[in-house]
PDB file of C-alpha atoms and ligand atoms in Angstrom:
ATOM      1  CA  UNK A   1      63.556  35.097 112.970  1.00  0.00           C
ATOM      2  CA  UNK A   2      59.940  35.518 111.963  1.00  0.00           C
ATOM      3  CA  UNK A   3      59.063  35.271 108.264  1.00  0.00           C
ATOM      4  CA  UNK A   4      55.722  36.479 106.891  1.00  0.00           C
ATOM      5  CA  UNK A   5      54.640  36.349 103.260  1.00  0.00           C
ATOM      6  CA  UNK A   6      51.645  37.896 101.526  1.00  0.00           C
ATOM      7  CA  UNK A   7      50.217  37.589  97.996  1.00  0.00           C
ATOM      8  CA  UNK A   8      49.792  40.170  95.221  1.00  0.00           C
ATOM      9  CA  UNK A   9      51.207  43.615  94.757  1.00  0.00           C
ATOM     10  CA  UNK A  10      48.789  46.191  96.155  1.00  0.00           C
ATOM     11  CA  UNK A  11      46.611  44.231  98.595  1.00  0.00           C
ATOM     12  CA  UNK A  12      49.606  42.153  99.655  1.00  0.00           C
ATOM     13  CA  UNK A  13      51.557  45.278 100.535  1.00  0.00           C
ATOM     14  CA  UNK A  14      48.725  46.700 102.642  1.00  0.00           C
ATOM     15  CA  UNK A  15      48.345  43.344 104.393  1.00  0.00           C
ATOM     16  CA  UNK A  16      51.990  42.666 105.116  1.00  0.00           C
ATOM     17  CA  UNK A  17      52.691  46.172 106.416  1.00  0.00           C
ATOM     18  CA  UNK A  18      49.779  45.911 108.850  1.00  0.00           C
ATOM     19  CA  UNK A  19      50.953  42.441 109.859  1.00  0.00           C
ATOM     20  CA  UNK A  20      54.448  43.750 110.587  1.00  0.00           C
ATOM     21  CA  UNK A  21      53.091  46.522 112.786  1.00  0.00           C
ATOM     22  CA  UNK A  22      51.138  43.965 114.805  1.00  0.00           C
ATOM     23  CA  UNK A  23      54.060  41.582 114.910  1.00  0.00           C
ATOM     24  CA  UNK A  24      56.472  44.303 116.096  1.00  0.00           C
ATOM     25  CA  UNK A  25      53.982  45.226 118.800  1.00  0.00           C
ATOM     26  CA  UNK A  26      54.274  41.696 120.156  1.00  0.00           C
ATOM     27  CA  UNK A  27      51.363  39.905 118.514  1.00  0.00           C
ATOM     28  CA  UNK A  28      51.461  36.169 117.819  1.00  0.00           C
ATOM     29  CA  UNK A  29      51.895  35.029 114.215  1.00  0.00           C
ATOM     30  CA  UNK A  30      48.146  34.486 113.959  1.00  0.00           C
ATOM     31  CA  UNK A  31      47.464  37.940 115.448  1.00  0.00           C
ATOM     32  CA  UNK A  32      49.841  39.491 112.923  1.00  0.00           C
ATOM     33  CA  UNK A  33      48.316  37.775 109.898  1.00  0.00           C
ATOM     34  CA  UNK A  34      44.802  38.461 111.133  1.00  0.00           C
ATOM     35  CA  UNK A  35      45.711  42.154 111.459  1.00  0.00           C
ATOM     36  CA  UNK A  36      47.162  42.119 107.948  1.00  0.00           C
ATOM     37  CA  UNK A  37      44.127  40.549 106.332  1.00  0.00           C
ATOM     38  CA  UNK A  38      41.800  42.738 108.388  1.00  0.00           C
ATOM     39  CA  UNK A  39      43.542  45.864 107.063  1.00  0.00           C
ATOM     40  CA  UNK A  40      43.240  44.714 103.449  1.00  0.00           C
ATOM     41  CA  UNK A  41      39.598  43.660 103.929  1.00  0.00           C
ATOM     42  CA  UNK A  42      38.723  47.046 105.432  1.00  0.00           C
ATOM     43  CA  UNK A  43      40.408  49.154 102.723  1.00  0.00           C
ATOM     44  CA  UNK A  44      37.640  50.216 100.281  1.00  0.00           C
ATOM     45  CA  UNK A  45      40.169  51.499  97.732  1.00  0.00           C
ATOM     46  CA  UNK A  46      41.589  48.033  97.132  1.00  0.00           C
ATOM     47  CA  UNK A  47      39.492  46.098  94.656  1.00  0.00           C
ATOM     48  CA  UNK A  48      40.639  42.925  96.323  1.00  0.00           C
ATOM     49  CA  UNK A  49      39.132  41.426  99.459  1.00  0.00           C
ATOM     50  CA  UNK A  50      36.430  42.509 101.895  1.00  0.00           C
ATOM     51  CA  UNK A  51      34.889  45.966 101.450  1.00  0.00           C
ATOM     52  CA  UNK A  52      34.892  47.196  97.857  1.00  0.00           C
ATOM     53  CA  UNK A  53      35.808  43.905  96.234  1.00  0.00           C
ATOM     54  CA  UNK A  54      34.105  42.492  93.140  1.00  0.00           C
ATOM     55  CA  UNK A  55      30.678  40.891  93.683  1.00  0.00           C
ATOM     56  CA  UNK A  56      28.875  37.809  92.426  1.00  0.00           C
ATOM     57  CA  UNK A  57      26.321  37.873  89.592  1.00  0.00           C
ATOM     58  CA  UNK A  58      23.653  39.095  92.041  1.00  0.00           C
ATOM     59  CA  UNK A  59      25.826  42.108  92.892  1.00  0.00           C
ATOM     60  CA  UNK A  60      26.497  40.722  96.369  1.00  0.00           C
ATOM     61  CA  UNK A  61      29.780  40.082  98.090  1.00  0.00           C
ATOM     62  CA  UNK A  62      30.255  36.566  99.402  1.00  0.00           C
ATOM     63  CA  UNK A  63      33.500  36.248 101.326  1.00  0.00           C
ATOM     64  CA  UNK A  64      35.570  33.154 102.116  1.00  0.00           C
ATOM     65  CA  UNK A  65      38.366  33.014 104.711  1.00  0.00           C
ATOM     66  CA  UNK A  66      40.406  30.417 106.544  1.00  0.00           C
ATOM     67  CA  UNK A  67      43.213  29.885 109.034  1.00  0.00           C
ATOM     68  CA  UNK A  68      45.303  26.897 110.122  1.00  0.00           C
ATOM     69  CA  UNK A  69      47.927  26.377 112.823  1.00  0.00           C
ATOM     70  CA  UNK A  70      50.774  23.980 112.131  1.00  0.00           C
ATOM     71  CA  UNK A  71      51.354  23.197 115.795  1.00  0.00           C
ATOM     72  CA  UNK A  72      48.199  21.112 116.221  1.00  0.00           C
ATOM     73  CA  UNK A  73      46.461  21.246 112.808  1.00  0.00           C
ATOM     74  CA  UNK A  74      43.637  23.321 114.236  1.00  0.00           C
ATOM     75  CA  UNK A  75      41.715  25.148 111.523  1.00  0.00           C
ATOM     76  CA  UNK A  76      38.732  27.413 110.997  1.00  0.00           C
ATOM     77  CA  UNK A  77      36.927  28.772 107.968  1.00  0.00           C
ATOM     78  CA  UNK A  78      33.881  30.630 106.742  1.00  0.00           C
ATOM     79  CA  UNK A  79      32.470  30.578 103.235  1.00  0.00           C
ATOM     80  CA  UNK A  80      29.867  32.585 101.319  1.00  0.00           C
ATOM     81  CA  UNK A  81      29.774  35.023 104.245  1.00  0.00           C
ATOM     82  CA  UNK A  82      27.754  38.151 103.464  1.00  0.00           C
ATOM     83  CA  UNK A  83      28.062  41.599 104.985  1.00  0.00           C
ATOM     84  CA  UNK A  84      30.566  40.842 107.748  1.00  0.00           C
ATOM     85  CA  UNK A  85      34.104  42.075 108.303  1.00  0.00           C
ATOM     86  CA  UNK A  86      36.677  40.887 109.077  1.00  0.00           C
ATOM     87  CA  UNK A  87      35.969  37.545 107.441  1.00  0.00           C
ATOM     88  CA  UNK A  88      39.331  36.301 108.701  1.00  0.00           C
ATOM     89  CA  UNK A  89      38.263  37.019 112.289  1.00  0.00           C
ATOM     90  CA  UNK A  90      35.048  35.078 111.715  1.00  0.00           C
ATOM     91  CA  UNK A  91      37.225  32.168 110.493  1.00  0.00           C
ATOM     92  CA  UNK A  92      39.453  32.490 113.557  1.00  0.00           C
ATOM     93  CA  UNK A  93      36.398  32.438 115.823  1.00  0.00           C
ATOM     94  CA  UNK A  94      35.190  29.231 114.144  1.00  0.00           C
ATOM     95  CA  UNK A  95      38.591  27.710 114.940  1.00  0.00           C
ATOM     96  CA  UNK A  96      38.797  28.985 118.505  1.00  0.00           C
ATOM     97  CA  UNK A  97      35.189  29.050 119.656  1.00  0.00           C
ATOM     98  CA  UNK A  98      33.478  26.062 118.009  1.00  0.00           C
ATOM     99  CA  UNK A  99      34.173  22.362 117.541  1.00  0.00           C
ATOM    100  CA  UNK A 100      33.902  22.759 113.781  1.00  0.00           C
ATOM    101  CA  UNK A 101      36.180  23.675 110.896  1.00  0.00           C
ATOM    102  CA  UNK A 102      33.793  25.580 108.634  1.00  0.00           C
ATOM    103  CA  UNK A 103      30.548  27.534 108.794  1.00  0.00           C
ATOM    104  CA  UNK A 104      28.744  28.567 105.611  1.00  0.00           C
ATOM    105  CA  UNK A 105      26.479  31.303 104.292  1.00  0.00           C
ATOM    106  CA  UNK A 106      23.721  32.757 106.460  1.00  0.00           C
ATOM    107  CA  UNK A 107      24.679  30.561 109.395  1.00  0.00           C
ATOM    108  CA  UNK A 108      28.268  31.762 109.256  1.00  0.00           C
ATOM    109  CA  UNK A 109      26.914  35.309 109.334  1.00  0.00           C
ATOM    110  CA  UNK A 110      24.651  34.505 112.274  1.00  0.00           C
ATOM    111  CA  UNK A 111      27.589  32.998 114.153  1.00  0.00           C
ATOM    112  CA  UNK A 112      29.834  35.999 113.381  1.00  0.00           C
ATOM    113  CA  UNK A 113      27.197  38.421 114.680  1.00  0.00           C
ATOM    114  CA  UNK A 114      26.736  36.310 117.807  1.00  0.00           C
ATOM    115  CA  UNK A 115      30.475  36.658 118.430  1.00  0.00           C
ATOM    116  CA  UNK A 116      30.372  40.450 118.219  1.00  0.00           C
ATOM    117  CA  UNK A 117      31.138  41.196 114.577  1.00  0.00           C
ATOM    118  CA  UNK A 118      28.942  43.945 113.137  1.00  0.00           C
ATOM    119  CA  UNK A 119      26.957  43.552 109.910  1.00  0.00           C
ATOM    120  CA  UNK A 120      27.807  46.180 107.333  1.00  0.00           C
ATOM    121  CA  UNK A 121      27.381  47.087 103.677  1.00  0.00           C
ATOM    122  CA  UNK A 122      30.505  46.047 101.778  1.00  0.00           C
ATOM    123  CA  UNK A 123      29.424  47.279  98.334  1.00  0.00           C
ATOM    124  CA  UNK A 124      31.057  50.649  97.656  1.00  0.00           C
ATOM    125  CA  UNK A 125      29.858  53.155  95.042  1.00  0.00           C
ATOM    126  CA  UNK A 126      32.662  52.064  92.727  1.00  0.00           C
ATOM    127  CA  UNK A 127      31.577  48.435  93.005  1.00  0.00           C
ATOM    128  CA  UNK A 128      27.922  49.339  92.449  1.00  0.00           C
ATOM    129  CA  UNK A 129      29.050  51.217  89.305  1.00  0.00           C
ATOM    130  CA  UNK A 130      31.018  48.226  88.074  1.00  0.00           C
ATOM    131  CA  UNK A 131      28.080  45.931  88.753  1.00  0.00           C
ATOM    132  CA  UNK A 132      25.835  48.169  86.614  1.00  0.00           C
ATOM    133  CA  UNK A 133      28.414  47.744  83.859  1.00  0.00           C
ATOM    134  CA  UNK A 134      28.313  43.991  84.403  1.00  0.00           C
ATOM    135  CA  UNK A 135      24.519  43.923  84.009  1.00  0.00           C
ATOM    136  CA  UNK A 136      24.754  45.795  80.700  1.00  0.00           C
ATOM    137  CA  UNK A 137      27.674  43.848  79.282  1.00  0.00           C
ATOM    138  CA  UNK A 138      29.045  40.956  81.345  1.00  0.00           C
ATOM    139  CA  UNK A 139      31.879  40.161  78.942  1.00  0.00           C
ATOM    140  CA  UNK A 140      33.066  43.741  78.859  1.00  0.00           C
ATOM    141  CA  UNK A 141      32.872  43.977  82.647  1.00  0.00           C
ATOM    142  CA  UNK A 142      34.929  40.802  82.979  1.00  0.00           C
ATOM    143  CA  UNK A 143      37.547  42.158  80.579  1.00  0.00           C
ATOM    144  CA  UNK A 144      37.524  45.470  82.436  1.00  0.00           C
ATOM    145  CA  UNK A 145      38.591  43.569  85.537  1.00  0.00           C
ATOM    146  CA  UNK A 146      41.845  42.725  83.809  1.00  0.00           C
ATOM    147  CA  UNK A 147      42.397  45.919  81.841  1.00  0.00           C
ATOM    148  CA  UNK A 148      41.548  48.890  83.993  1.00  0.00           C
ATOM    149  CA  UNK A 149      44.329  49.257  86.517  1.00  0.00           C
ATOM    150  CA  UNK A 150      48.074  49.131  86.068  1.00  0.00           C
ATOM    151  CA  UNK A 151      47.671  45.906  87.962  1.00  0.00           C
ATOM    152  CA  UNK A 152      44.531  43.761  87.568  1.00  0.00           C
ATOM    153  CA  UNK A 153      42.576  43.540  90.794  1.00  0.00           C
ATOM    154  CA  UNK A 154      43.278  40.437  92.835  1.00  0.00           C
ATOM    155  CA  UNK A 155      40.534  38.869  94.833  1.00  0.00           C
ATOM    156  CA  UNK A 156      42.574  36.996  97.414  1.00  0.00           C
ATOM    157  CA  UNK A 157      45.259  37.665  99.962  1.00  0.00           C
ATOM    158  CA  UNK A 158      46.910  34.535 101.291  1.00  0.00           C
ATOM    159  CA  UNK A 159      49.448  34.917 104.089  1.00  0.00           C
ATOM    160  CA  UNK A 160      51.904  32.461 105.648  1.00  0.00           C
ATOM    161  CA  UNK A 161      54.133  32.851 108.706  1.00  0.00           C
ATOM    162  CA  UNK A 162      56.972  30.903 110.305  1.00  0.00           C
ATOM    163  CA  UNK A 163      58.892  31.391 113.538  1.00  0.00           C
ATOM    164  CA  UNK A 164      61.147  28.765 115.105  1.00  0.00           C
ATOM    165  CA  UNK A 165      59.550  26.123 112.895  1.00  0.00           C
ATOM    166  CA  UNK A 166      56.069  27.027 114.026  1.00  0.00           C
ATOM    167  CA  UNK A 167      53.823  27.665 111.000  1.00  0.00           C
ATOM    168  CA  UNK A 168      50.533  29.493 110.363  1.00  0.00           C
ATOM    169  CA  UNK A 169      48.572  29.809 107.104  1.00  0.00           C
ATOM    170  CA  UNK A 170      45.566  32.074 106.414  1.00  0.00           C
ATOM    171  CA  UNK A 171      43.590  33.308 103.424  1.00  0.00           C
ATOM    172  CA  UNK A 172      40.834  35.826 102.754  1.00  0.00           C
ATOM    173  CA  UNK A 173      39.002  36.288  99.453  1.00  0.00           C
ATOM    174  CA  UNK A 174      35.977  37.717  97.711  1.00  0.00           C
ATOM    175  CA  UNK A 175      36.295  34.826  95.249  1.00  0.00           C
ATOM    176  CA  UNK A 176      36.393  35.022  91.482  1.00  0.00           C
ATOM    177  CA  UNK A 177      34.811  38.223  90.095  1.00  0.00           C
ATOM    178  CA  UNK A 178      31.147  37.845  89.094  1.00  0.00           C
ATOM    179  CA  UNK A 179      31.019  34.273  90.349  1.00  0.00           C
ATOM    180  CA  UNK A 180      27.769  32.335  90.653  1.00  0.00           C
ATOM    181  CA  UNK A 181      25.985  33.077  93.922  1.00  0.00           C
ATOM    182  CA  UNK A 182      26.910  30.341  96.388  1.00  0.00           C
ATOM    183  CA  UNK A 183      30.113  29.429  94.570  1.00  0.00           C
ATOM    184  CA  UNK A 184      33.000  28.686  96.944  1.00  0.00           C
ATOM    185  CA  UNK A 185      36.598  28.391  95.792  1.00  0.00           C
ATOM    186  CA  UNK A 186      39.769  26.940  97.239  1.00  0.00           C
ATOM    187  CA  UNK A 187      40.604  29.689  99.738  1.00  0.00           C
ATOM    188  CA  UNK A 188      38.529  28.495 102.719  1.00  0.00           C
ATOM    189  CA  UNK A 189      39.266  24.827 102.059  1.00  0.00           C
ATOM    190  CA  UNK A 190      41.929  23.228 104.229  1.00  0.00           C
ATOM    191  CA  UNK A 191      44.338  21.446 101.911  1.00  0.00           C
ATOM    192  CA  UNK A 192      43.350  23.483  98.858  1.00  0.00           C
ATOM    193  CA  UNK A 193      43.735  27.176  99.792  1.00  0.00           C
ATOM    194  CA  UNK A 194      45.876  26.707 102.918  1.00  0.00           C
ATOM    195  CA  UNK A 195      47.704  24.015 104.854  1.00  0.00           C
ATOM    196  CA  UNK A 196      50.111  24.066 107.811  1.00  0.00           C
ATOM    197  CA  UNK A 197      51.855  21.260 109.655  1.00  0.00           C
ATOM    198  CA  UNK A 198      54.851  21.963 111.870  1.00  0.00           C
ATOM    199  CA  UNK A 199      56.284  18.589 110.890  1.00  0.00           C
ATOM    200  CA  UNK A 200      56.585  19.708 107.258  1.00  0.00           C
ATOM    201  CA  UNK A 201      55.957  23.437 106.618  1.00  0.00           C
ATOM    202  CA  UNK A 202      53.026  25.461 105.347  1.00  0.00           C
ATOM    203  CA  UNK A 203      51.543  26.451 102.003  1.00  0.00           C
ATOM    204  CA  UNK A 204      48.786  28.557 100.494  1.00  0.00           C
ATOM    205  CA  UNK A 205      47.232  29.221  97.122  1.00  0.00           C
ATOM    206  CA  UNK A 206      45.689  31.958  95.026  1.00  0.00           C
ATOM    207  CA  UNK A 207      44.298  32.076  91.517  1.00  0.00           C
ATOM    208  CA  UNK A 208      41.661  29.917  89.863  1.00  0.00           C
ATOM    209  CA  UNK A 209      40.077  28.199  92.813  1.00  0.00           C
ATOM    210  CA  UNK A 210      38.422  25.324  90.995  1.00  0.00           C
ATOM    211  CA  UNK A 211      41.756  24.113  89.609  1.00  0.00           C
ATOM    212  CA  UNK A 212      43.669  24.702  92.843  1.00  0.00           C
ATOM    213  CA  UNK A 213      41.053  22.773  94.752  1.00  0.00           C
ATOM    214  CA  UNK A 214      41.115  19.807  92.357  1.00  0.00           C
ATOM    215  CA  UNK A 215      44.906  19.763  92.746  1.00  0.00           C
ATOM    216  CA  UNK A 216      44.722  19.932  96.588  1.00  0.00           C
ATOM    217  CA  UNK A 217      47.478  22.442  95.903  1.00  0.00           C
ATOM    218  CA  UNK A 218      48.443  23.496  99.431  1.00  0.00           C
ATOM    219  CA  UNK A 219      48.382  20.038 100.941  1.00  0.00           C
ATOM    220  CA  UNK A 220      50.335  18.687  98.003  1.00  0.00           C
ATOM    221  CA  UNK A 221      53.056  21.329  98.423  1.00  0.00           C
ATOM    222  CA  UNK A 222      53.333  20.521 102.135  1.00  0.00           C
ATOM    223  CA  UNK A 223      53.601  16.813 101.354  1.00  0.00           C
ATOM    224  CA  UNK A 224      56.454  17.496  98.927  1.00  0.00           C
ATOM    225  CA  UNK A 225      58.219  19.398 101.722  1.00  0.00           C
ATOM    226  CA  UNK A 226      57.531  16.533 104.134  1.00  0.00           C
ATOM    227  CA  UNK A 227      59.402  14.331 101.676  1.00  0.00           C
ATOM    228  CA  UNK A 228      62.392  16.672 101.683  1.00  0.00           C
ATOM    229  CA  UNK A 229      61.693  19.254  98.968  1.00  0.00           C
ATOM    230  CA  UNK A 230      62.477  22.918  99.593  1.00  0.00           C
ATOM    231  CA  UNK A 231      59.538  25.342  99.541  1.00  0.00           C
ATOM    232  CA  UNK A 232      60.587  26.560  96.089  1.00  0.00           C
ATOM    233  CA  UNK A 233      60.904  23.038  94.653  1.00  0.00           C
ATOM    234  CA  UNK A 234      57.610  21.976  96.228  1.00  0.00           C
ATOM    235  CA  UNK A 235      55.755  24.908  94.638  1.00  0.00           C
ATOM    236  CA  UNK A 236      57.374  24.330  91.246  1.00  0.00           C
ATOM    237  CA  UNK A 237      56.454  20.659  91.422  1.00  0.00           C
ATOM    238  CA  UNK A 238      52.784  21.454  92.141  1.00  0.00           C
ATOM    239  CA  UNK A 239      52.662  24.041  89.334  1.00  0.00           C
ATOM    240  CA  UNK A 240      54.231  21.574  86.896  1.00  0.00           C
ATOM    241  CA  UNK A 241      51.726  18.853  87.761  1.00  0.00           C
ATOM    242  CA  UNK A 242      48.868  21.305  87.334  1.00  0.00           C
ATOM    243  CA  UNK A 243      50.179  22.524  83.980  1.00  0.00           C
ATOM    244  CA  UNK A 244      50.379  18.942  82.788  1.00  0.00           C
ATOM    245  CA  UNK A 245      47.081  17.629  84.134  1.00  0.00           C
ATOM    246  CA  UNK A 246      44.864  20.719  84.230  1.00  0.00           C
ATOM    247  CA  UNK A 247      44.912  22.665  80.931  1.00  0.00           C
ATOM    248  CA  UNK A 248      42.710  25.441  82.364  1.00  0.00           C
ATOM    249  CA  UNK A 249      45.591  26.349  84.665  1.00  0.00           C
ATOM    250  CA  UNK A 250      47.519  27.463  81.573  1.00  0.00           C
ATOM    251  CA  UNK A 251      44.896  30.153  80.898  1.00  0.00           C
ATOM    252  CA  UNK A 252      44.270  31.612  84.348  1.00  0.00           C
ATOM    253  CA  UNK A 253      47.050  31.776  86.949  1.00  0.00           C
ATOM    254  CA  UNK A 254      47.102  29.141  89.661  1.00  0.00           C
ATOM    255  CA  UNK A 255      49.655  30.055  92.307  1.00  0.00           C
ATOM    256  CA  UNK A 256      51.131  28.049  95.171  1.00  0.00           C
ATOM    257  CA  UNK A 257      53.335  29.578  97.870  1.00  0.00           C
ATOM    258  CA  UNK A 258      55.120  27.892 100.767  1.00  0.00           C
ATOM    259  CA  UNK A 259      57.476  28.164 103.722  1.00  0.00           C
ATOM    260  CA  UNK A 260      59.746  25.262 104.595  1.00  0.00           C
ATOM    261  CA  UNK A 261      61.529  24.083 107.747  1.00  0.00           C
ATOM    262  CA  UNK A 262      64.941  25.087 106.407  1.00  0.00           C
ATOM    263  CA  UNK A 263      64.079  28.798 106.519  1.00  0.00           C
ATOM    264  CA  UNK A 264      63.202  29.118 102.843  1.00  0.00           C
ATOM    265  CA  UNK A 265      60.190  30.451 100.995  1.00  0.00           C
ATOM    266  CA  UNK A 266      58.887  29.577  97.549  1.00  0.00           C
ATOM    267  CA  UNK A 267      56.145  30.279  95.049  1.00  0.00           C
ATOM    268  CA  UNK A 268      55.196  29.182  91.552  1.00  0.00           C
ATOM    269  CA  UNK A 269      52.503  30.139  89.073  1.00  0.00           C
ATOM    270  CA  UNK A 270      51.043  28.116  86.217  1.00  0.00           C
ATOM    271  CA  UNK A 271      50.599  31.205  84.027  1.00  0.00           C
ATOM    272  CA  UNK A 272      50.849  35.009  84.159  1.00  0.00           C
ATOM    273  CA  UNK A 273      52.991  36.815  86.703  1.00  0.00           C
ATOM    274  CA  UNK A 274      52.678  36.649  90.443  1.00  0.00           C
ATOM    275  CA  UNK A 275      54.002  38.974  93.157  1.00  0.00           C
ATOM    276  CA  UNK A 276      54.867  37.778  96.662  1.00  0.00           C
ATOM    277  CA  UNK A 277      55.788  40.063  99.559  1.00  0.00           C
ATOM    278  CA  UNK A 278      58.326  38.517 101.903  1.00  0.00           C
ATOM    279  CA  UNK A 279      59.161  39.975 105.327  1.00  0.00           C
ATOM    280  CA  UNK A 280      62.181  38.345 106.956  1.00  0.00           C
ATOM    281  CA  UNK A 281      62.807  39.981 110.279  1.00  0.00           C
ATOM    282  CA  UNK A 282      62.689  43.700 109.493  1.00  0.00           C
ATOM    283  CA  UNK A 283      63.458  43.444 105.792  1.00  0.00           C
ATOM    284  CA  UNK A 284      60.514  43.606 103.391  1.00  0.00           C
ATOM    285  CA  UNK A 285      60.940  42.693  99.736  1.00  0.00           C
ATOM    286  CA  UNK A 286      58.716  41.890  96.785  1.00  0.00           C
ATOM    287  CA  UNK A 287      59.544  38.915  94.590  1.00  0.00           C
ATOM    288  CA  UNK A 288      57.985  38.432  91.153  1.00  0.00           C
ATOM    289  CA  UNK A 289      57.369  34.994  89.653  1.00  0.00           C
ATOM    290  CA  UNK A 290      56.653  33.798  86.102  1.00  0.00           C
ATOM    291  CA  UNK A 291      55.860  30.228  85.024  1.00  0.00           C
ATOM    292  CA  UNK A 292      58.802  27.804  84.835  1.00  0.00           C
ATOM    293  CA  UNK A 293      58.909  25.758  81.641  1.00  0.00           C
TER     294      UNK A 293
HETATM  295  C1  LIG B 301      38.997  31.740  94.377  1.00  0.00           C
HETATM  296  N1  LIG B 301      41.349  31.428  94.681  1.00  0.00           N
HETATM  297  O1  LIG B 301      37.980  32.032  94.993  1.00  0.00           O
HETATM  298  C2  LIG B 301      40.303  32.415  94.742  1.00  0.00           C
HETATM  299  C3  LIG B 301      40.517  33.586  93.837  1.00  0.00           C
HETATM  300  C4  LIG B 301      41.889  34.186  93.860  1.00  0.00           C
HETATM  301  O2  LIG B 301      43.296  35.934  93.201  1.00  0.00           O
HETATM  302  O3  LIG B 301      42.811  33.701  94.468  1.00  0.00           O
HETATM  303  N2  LIG B 301      42.091  35.306  93.171  1.00  0.00           N
HETATM  304  O4  LIG B 301      39.001  30.948  93.434  1.00  0.00           O
END
């Protein structure tokens, strides 16, 4: 049975439904996840990833994305990529078409264009309006991010997949809202935002990238599974360590999610609530998580 998981309520739902369509049409796990993230990146109504997501303090969108295959540890990533969709496809091309793991900034863009991806404007009218608000009152604009919708916008979709103990992990993000230009978070970093190793399982992260990166959250969760922990226990363990050692993770959610070799899934958050979509075979369900004390 194939299991696919996807983070956060609205963008995660768009992503996982598109991934299931691709998967049911016979795509590989990577094809399915790429299709899922591509759909969420392309949807301008989601204030999440790709087109219509929240910009940096220059009003520009700088996207990060990554993918990793557990079968041979191959990985690819782009960071601070401007004006290119799908960022996840650019990351896949780095993995499949270069000898490198990551390309950054203007050179990542140049590479993506050379591989056939088309430059485009990702800043929608709604995002331009919000950026105007940010210029007038940055604090208010930052609060608005968390107050305006029934669900605060989420800037990252991380997806994991497992089939017959073969694992894939991918992530796509616009990064933290109104970040410093050039700032890169955990999502494109192998070991921080994603990790996959068929000998142990796979994991991903979402939330405050600086803290997740310092914790090497995804790698750490996979190592707990390598030592026998279930996906759920591994995620809880990482969240507990972060809560103890990294006080900032008590203020802004840091989330770890994982799939193990026993057929289980898990997730844990350091604060706030977190929603994970889980597709097992044909059944799709949302699971909500709160911090464990
Ligand atoms: C980052 N981890 O760039 C991302 C942000 C995120 O939901 O996951 N937001 O720090």
